[in-house]
Amino acid sequence: MLTFLKSFSIFILAGFCEIGGGYLVWLWIKEGKPIWYGILGGCILALYGWVATLQTSNFARVYATYGGFFIVMSLIWAMKMDHFKPDKYDIIGASIAILGVMVIYYAPRG
């Protein structure tokens, strides 16, 4: 259980780095924010690359699993930051994605 909580926490941290960094770059380019938004966003995105290496599984499973976490976290981020209201298809799709990556990453292998 402790291993699950540790890896789950790393996925969440990576999600914040990837989405937060990308959001700052988005604001700089699309919304005319100062260049330091883009620079900070780029640094946070680089930090995401390092955070990914904290996982103990192989590259394929780690990055596949990040994809599902990012789908869910992106919708939550948009709800909080941009007042986005997901529809039932967003929720169904995100649920399928997170269930799929849980199988990929956490299924017992022998």
Short mmCIF file of N, CA and C in Angstrom, two decimals:
data_model
loop_
_atom_site.label_atom_id
_atom_site.label_comp_id
_atom_site.label_asym_id
_atom_site.label_seq_id
_atom_site.Cartn_x
_atom_site.Cartn_y
_atom_site.Cartn_z
N MET A 1 0.82 -1.20 0.00
CA MET A 1 0.00 0.00 0.00
C MET A 1 0.86 1.26 0.00
N LEU A 2 1.96 1.22 0.75
CA LEU A 2 2.86 2.37 0.80
C LEU A 2 3.48 2.64 -0.57
N THR A 3 3.82 1.57 -1.29
CA THR A 3 4.38 1.73 -2.63
C THR A 3 3.36 2.38 -3.56
N PHE A 4 2.11 1.97 -3.46
CA PHE A 4 1.04 2.57 -4.27
C PHE A 4 0.91 4.06 -3.96
N LEU A 5 0.86 4.42 -2.68
CA LEU A 5 0.70 5.83 -2.29
C LEU A 5 1.88 6.67 -2.77
N LYS A 6 3.08 6.11 -2.68
CA LYS A 6 4.26 6.85 -3.14
C LYS A 6 4.18 7.09 -4.65
N SER A 7 3.91 6.05 -5.42
CA SER A 7 3.87 6.23 -6.88
C SER A 7 2.70 7.12 -7.28
N PHE A 8 1.56 6.97 -6.62
CA PHE A 8 0.40 7.81 -6.90
C PHE A 8 0.74 9.29 -6.65
N SER A 9 1.44 9.55 -5.55
CA SER A 9 1.85 10.93 -5.21
C SER A 9 2.81 11.49 -6.25
N ILE A 10 3.71 10.65 -6.73
CA ILE A 10 4.65 11.11 -7.76
C ILE A 10 3.89 11.44 -9.05
N PHE A 11 2.89 10.63 -9.41
CA PHE A 11 2.08 10.93 -10.59
C PHE A 11 1.37 12.28 -10.43
N ILE A 12 0.85 12.54 -9.24
CA ILE A 12 0.15 13.81 -8.99
C ILE A 12 1.13 14.98 -9.09
N LEU A 13 2.30 14.84 -8.46
CA LEU A 13 3.32 15.90 -8.53
C LEU A 13 3.73 16.15 -9.99
N ALA A 14 3.96 15.09 -10.73
CA ALA A 14 4.32 15.24 -12.14
C ALA A 14 3.21 15.95 -12.91
N GLY A 15 1.97 15.60 -12.59
CA GLY A 15 0.84 16.25 -13.25
C GLY A 15 0.81 17.75 -13.00
N PHE A 16 1.05 18.14 -11.76
CA PHE A 16 1.09 19.58 -11.44
C PHE A 16 2.22 20.27 -12.19
N CYS A 17 3.37 19.63 -12.28
CA CYS A 17 4.49 20.22 -13.00
C CYS A 17 4.18 20.36 -14.49
N GLU A 18 3.67 19.29 -15.09
CA GLU A 18 3.40 19.31 -16.52
C GLU A 18 2.27 20.28 -16.86
N ILE A 19 1.19 20.19 -16.14
CA ILE A 19 0.04 21.04 -16.43
C ILE A 19 0.31 22.49 -16.02
N GLY A 20 0.89 22.68 -14.83
CA GLY A 20 1.19 24.04 -14.38
C GLY A 20 2.20 24.74 -15.27
N GLY A 21 3.26 24.02 -15.64
CA GLY A 21 4.26 24.61 -16.54
C GLY A 21 3.66 24.93 -17.90
N GLY A 22 2.92 23.98 -18.43
CA GLY A 22 2.27 24.20 -19.72
C GLY A 22 1.27 25.35 -19.68
N TYR A 23 0.56 25.47 -18.58
CA TYR A 23 -0.42 26.55 -18.42
C TYR A 23 0.26 27.92 -18.43
N LEU A 24 1.41 28.02 -17.74
CA LEU A 24 2.14 29.29 -17.74
C LEU A 24 2.62 29.66 -19.14
N VAL A 25 3.13 28.68 -19.89
CA VAL A 25 3.54 28.94 -21.27
C VAL A 25 2.33 29.35 -22.11
N TRP A 26 1.22 28.67 -21.91
CA TRP A 26 -0.03 29.02 -22.61
C TRP A 26 -0.42 30.48 -22.33
N LEU A 27 -0.39 30.86 -21.06
CA LEU A 27 -0.76 32.23 -20.70
C LEU A 27 0.17 33.25 -21.35
N TRP A 28 1.46 32.93 -21.38
CA TRP A 28 2.43 33.84 -21.99
C TRP A 28 2.15 34.02 -23.48
N ILE A 29 1.97 32.91 -24.19
CA ILE A 29 1.83 32.98 -25.65
C ILE A 29 0.41 33.38 -26.06
N LYS A 30 -0.60 32.76 -25.46
CA LYS A 30 -1.98 32.97 -25.92
C LYS A 30 -2.68 34.16 -25.28
N GLU A 31 -2.21 34.55 -24.07
CA GLU A 31 -2.92 35.61 -23.36
C GLU A 31 -2.06 36.84 -23.11
N GLY A 32 -0.88 36.86 -23.73
CA GLY A 32 -0.04 38.05 -23.67
C GLY A 32 0.58 38.36 -22.31
N LYS A 33 0.74 37.35 -21.48
CA LYS A 33 1.38 37.57 -20.18
C LYS A 33 2.87 37.82 -20.40
N PRO A 34 3.55 38.37 -19.40
CA PRO A 34 4.98 38.67 -19.55
C PRO A 34 5.81 37.42 -19.83
N ILE A 35 6.97 37.63 -20.43
CA ILE A 35 7.84 36.52 -20.84
C ILE A 35 8.25 35.65 -19.66
N TRP A 36 8.29 36.23 -18.45
CA TRP A 36 8.71 35.41 -17.32
C TRP A 36 7.72 34.28 -17.05
N TYR A 37 6.47 34.42 -17.49
CA TYR A 37 5.53 33.30 -17.40
C TYR A 37 6.05 32.12 -18.22
N GLY A 38 6.50 32.42 -19.43
CA GLY A 38 7.02 31.38 -20.31
C GLY A 38 8.30 30.76 -19.77
N ILE A 39 9.18 31.59 -19.24
CA ILE A 39 10.44 31.08 -18.69
C ILE A 39 10.17 30.19 -17.48
N LEU A 40 9.33 30.67 -16.57
CA LEU A 40 8.99 29.87 -15.39
C LEU A 40 8.28 28.58 -15.81
N GLY A 41 7.36 28.70 -16.77
CA GLY A 41 6.67 27.52 -17.26
C GLY A 41 7.64 26.50 -17.85
N GLY A 42 8.63 26.96 -18.60
CA GLY A 42 9.64 26.07 -19.16
C GLY A 42 10.46 25.38 -18.09
N CYS A 43 10.80 26.12 -17.04
CA CYS A 43 11.56 25.52 -15.92
C CYS A 43 10.73 24.46 -15.20
N ILE A 44 9.46 24.74 -15.00
CA ILE A 44 8.58 23.78 -14.34
C ILE A 44 8.40 22.54 -15.21
N LEU A 45 8.30 22.74 -16.52
CA LEU A 45 8.21 21.59 -17.42
C LEU A 45 9.48 20.74 -17.37
N ALA A 46 10.63 21.38 -17.25
CA ALA A 46 11.88 20.62 -17.09
C ALA A 46 11.87 19.85 -15.78
N LEU A 47 11.34 20.45 -14.73
CA LEU A 47 11.22 19.76 -13.45
C LEU A 47 10.34 18.52 -13.59
N TYR A 48 9.30 18.62 -14.38
CA TYR A 48 8.44 17.47 -14.65
C TYR A 48 9.26 16.30 -15.21
N GLY A 49 10.18 16.59 -16.10
CA GLY A 49 11.03 15.54 -16.67
C GLY A 49 11.82 14.80 -15.60
N TRP A 50 12.27 15.53 -14.61
CA TRP A 50 13.02 14.91 -13.51
C TRP A 50 12.08 14.11 -12.61
N VAL A 51 10.92 14.68 -12.29
CA VAL A 51 9.96 14.00 -11.41
C VAL A 51 9.58 12.64 -11.99
N ALA A 52 9.44 12.57 -13.29
CA ALA A 52 9.08 11.30 -13.93
C ALA A 52 10.07 10.19 -13.61
N THR A 53 11.32 10.54 -13.44
CA THR A 53 12.34 9.53 -13.17
C THR A 53 12.26 8.97 -11.75
N LEU A 54 11.44 9.54 -10.90
CA LEU A 54 11.29 9.05 -9.53
C LEU A 54 10.46 7.76 -9.45
N GLN A 55 9.72 7.47 -10.51
CA GLN A 55 8.93 6.23 -10.54
C GLN A 55 9.87 5.03 -10.67
N THR A 56 9.44 3.88 -10.17
CA THR A 56 10.30 2.71 -10.17
C THR A 56 10.07 1.78 -11.36
N SER A 57 9.01 1.96 -12.11
CA SER A 57 8.73 1.09 -13.24
C SER A 57 9.51 1.55 -14.47
N ASN A 58 9.30 0.85 -15.58
CA ASN A 58 10.00 1.20 -16.82
C ASN A 58 9.34 2.40 -17.51
N PHE A 59 10.08 2.96 -18.45
CA PHE A 59 9.64 4.17 -19.14
C PHE A 59 8.26 4.01 -19.77
N ALA A 60 8.02 2.90 -20.46
CA ALA A 60 6.75 2.73 -21.16
C ALA A 60 5.55 2.79 -20.22
N ARG A 61 5.62 2.06 -19.13
CA ARG A 61 4.48 2.04 -18.19
C ARG A 61 4.33 3.38 -17.47
N VAL A 62 5.45 3.97 -17.11
CA VAL A 62 5.39 5.25 -16.41
C VAL A 62 4.73 6.31 -17.29
N TYR A 63 5.19 6.46 -18.51
CA TYR A 63 4.65 7.52 -19.36
C TYR A 63 3.24 7.21 -19.85
N ALA A 64 2.91 5.96 -20.05
CA ALA A 64 1.53 5.61 -20.39
C ALA A 64 0.60 5.99 -19.24
N THR A 65 1.05 5.72 -18.03
CA THR A 65 0.23 6.02 -16.86
C THR A 65 0.10 7.51 -16.64
N TYR A 66 1.19 8.26 -16.85
CA TYR A 66 1.09 9.72 -16.75
C TYR A 66 -0.01 10.24 -17.66
N GLY A 67 -0.17 9.64 -18.83
CA GLY A 67 -1.20 10.10 -19.76
C GLY A 67 -2.58 10.11 -19.15
N GLY A 68 -2.94 9.05 -18.47
CA GLY A 68 -4.25 8.98 -17.82
C GLY A 68 -4.40 9.99 -16.70
N PHE A 69 -3.34 10.11 -15.88
CA PHE A 69 -3.37 11.09 -14.81
C PHE A 69 -3.52 12.50 -15.37
N PHE A 70 -2.81 12.79 -16.45
CA PHE A 70 -2.87 14.13 -17.04
C PHE A 70 -4.25 14.44 -17.60
N ILE A 71 -4.90 13.44 -18.16
CA ILE A 71 -6.26 13.67 -18.67
C ILE A 71 -7.17 14.13 -17.53
N VAL A 72 -7.16 13.39 -16.44
CA VAL A 72 -8.02 13.72 -15.30
C VAL A 72 -7.61 15.05 -14.68
N MET A 73 -6.31 15.22 -14.46
CA MET A 73 -5.85 16.45 -13.81
C MET A 73 -6.05 17.68 -14.70
N SER A 74 -5.97 17.51 -16.01
CA SER A 74 -6.21 18.64 -16.91
C SER A 74 -7.65 19.13 -16.81
N LEU A 75 -8.57 18.19 -16.71
CA LEU A 75 -9.97 18.60 -16.57
C LEU A 75 -10.21 19.30 -15.23
N ILE A 76 -9.61 18.77 -14.17
CA ILE A 76 -9.75 19.40 -12.86
C ILE A 76 -9.11 20.79 -12.87
N TRP A 77 -7.92 20.88 -13.46
CA TRP A 77 -7.22 22.17 -13.55
C TRP A 77 -8.10 23.19 -14.29
N ALA A 78 -8.65 22.78 -15.43
CA ALA A 78 -9.49 23.68 -16.22
C ALA A 78 -10.73 24.10 -15.46
N MET A 79 -11.28 23.19 -14.66
CA MET A 79 -12.45 23.54 -13.85
C MET A 79 -12.10 24.63 -12.84
N LYS A 80 -10.92 24.51 -12.22
CA LYS A 80 -10.51 25.46 -11.18
C LYS A 80 -9.97 26.76 -11.77
N MET A 81 -9.19 26.67 -12.82
CA MET A 81 -8.49 27.85 -13.34
C MET A 81 -9.28 28.60 -14.42
N ASP A 82 -10.03 27.88 -15.22
CA ASP A 82 -10.73 28.50 -16.35
C ASP A 82 -12.24 28.36 -16.27
N HIS A 83 -12.74 27.85 -15.15
CA HIS A 83 -14.18 27.68 -14.94
C HIS A 83 -14.82 26.80 -16.02
N PHE A 84 -14.05 25.82 -16.47
CA PHE A 84 -14.52 24.84 -17.45
C PHE A 84 -15.49 23.88 -16.77
N LYS A 85 -16.56 23.56 -17.46
CA LYS A 85 -17.53 22.60 -16.92
C LYS A 85 -17.52 21.37 -17.82
N PRO A 86 -16.93 20.27 -17.32
CA PRO A 86 -16.89 19.07 -18.15
C PRO A 86 -18.29 18.49 -18.35
N ASP A 87 -18.50 17.94 -19.53
CA ASP A 87 -19.78 17.28 -19.77
C ASP A 87 -19.64 15.79 -19.47
N LYS A 88 -20.71 15.06 -19.65
CA LYS A 88 -20.69 13.65 -19.27
C LYS A 88 -19.68 12.86 -20.10
N TYR A 89 -19.42 13.28 -21.33
CA TYR A 89 -18.45 12.56 -22.15
C TYR A 89 -17.01 12.82 -21.69
N ASP A 90 -16.74 14.03 -21.20
CA ASP A 90 -15.44 14.32 -20.60
C ASP A 90 -15.22 13.41 -19.39
N ILE A 91 -16.23 13.30 -18.57
CA ILE A 91 -16.12 12.49 -17.34
C ILE A 91 -16.02 11.00 -17.68
N ILE A 92 -16.81 10.54 -18.62
CA ILE A 92 -16.73 9.13 -19.01
C ILE A 92 -15.35 8.83 -19.60
N GLY A 93 -14.88 9.68 -20.49
CA GLY A 93 -13.58 9.46 -21.11
C GLY A 93 -12.44 9.49 -20.09
N ALA A 94 -12.48 10.44 -19.17
CA ALA A 94 -11.44 10.52 -18.14
C ALA A 94 -11.49 9.30 -17.23
N SER A 95 -12.68 8.83 -16.92
CA SER A 95 -12.82 7.63 -16.08
C SER A 95 -12.24 6.39 -16.76
N ILE A 96 -12.51 6.27 -18.04
CA ILE A 96 -11.96 5.15 -18.80
C ILE A 96 -10.43 5.23 -18.82
N ALA A 97 -9.91 6.43 -19.05
CA ALA A 97 -8.46 6.62 -19.12
C ALA A 97 -7.79 6.27 -17.80
N ILE A 98 -8.32 6.77 -16.69
CA ILE A 98 -7.67 6.51 -15.40
C ILE A 98 -7.80 5.04 -15.01
N LEU A 99 -8.93 4.42 -15.33
CA LEU A 99 -9.08 2.99 -15.06
C LEU A 99 -8.06 2.19 -15.89
N GLY A 100 -7.92 2.55 -17.14
CA GLY A 100 -6.98 1.87 -18.02
C GLY A 100 -5.54 1.96 -17.54
N VAL A 101 -5.14 3.16 -17.11
CA VAL A 101 -3.74 3.29 -16.67
C VAL A 101 -3.51 2.65 -15.31
N MET A 102 -4.53 2.55 -14.50
CA MET A 102 -4.39 1.83 -13.23
C MET A 102 -4.12 0.35 -13.51
N VAL A 103 -4.78 -0.20 -14.53
CA VAL A 103 -4.52 -1.58 -14.91
C VAL A 103 -3.09 -1.71 -15.43
N ILE A 104 -2.70 -0.79 -16.32
CA ILE A 104 -1.35 -0.84 -16.88
C ILE A 104 -0.28 -0.79 -15.79
N TYR A 105 -0.42 0.12 -14.86
CA TYR A 105 0.67 0.35 -13.90
C TYR A 105 0.60 -0.53 -12.67
N TYR A 106 -0.60 -0.76 -12.15
CA TYR A 106 -0.73 -1.40 -10.84
C TYR A 106 -1.17 -2.86 -10.89
N ALA A 107 -1.39 -3.41 -12.07
CA ALA A 107 -1.79 -4.83 -12.14
C ALA A 107 -0.67 -5.72 -11.63
N PRO A 108 -1.03 -6.73 -10.85
CA PRO A 108 0.02 -7.66 -10.37
C PRO A 108 0.60 -8.43 -11.55
N ARG A 109 1.91 -8.50 -11.55
CA ARG A 109 2.60 -9.23 -12.61
C ARG A 109 3.46 -10.30 -11.98
N GLY A 110 3.51 -11.42 -12.63
CA GLY A 110 4.30 -12.50 -12.03
C GLY A 110 5.29 -13.11 -12.97
#
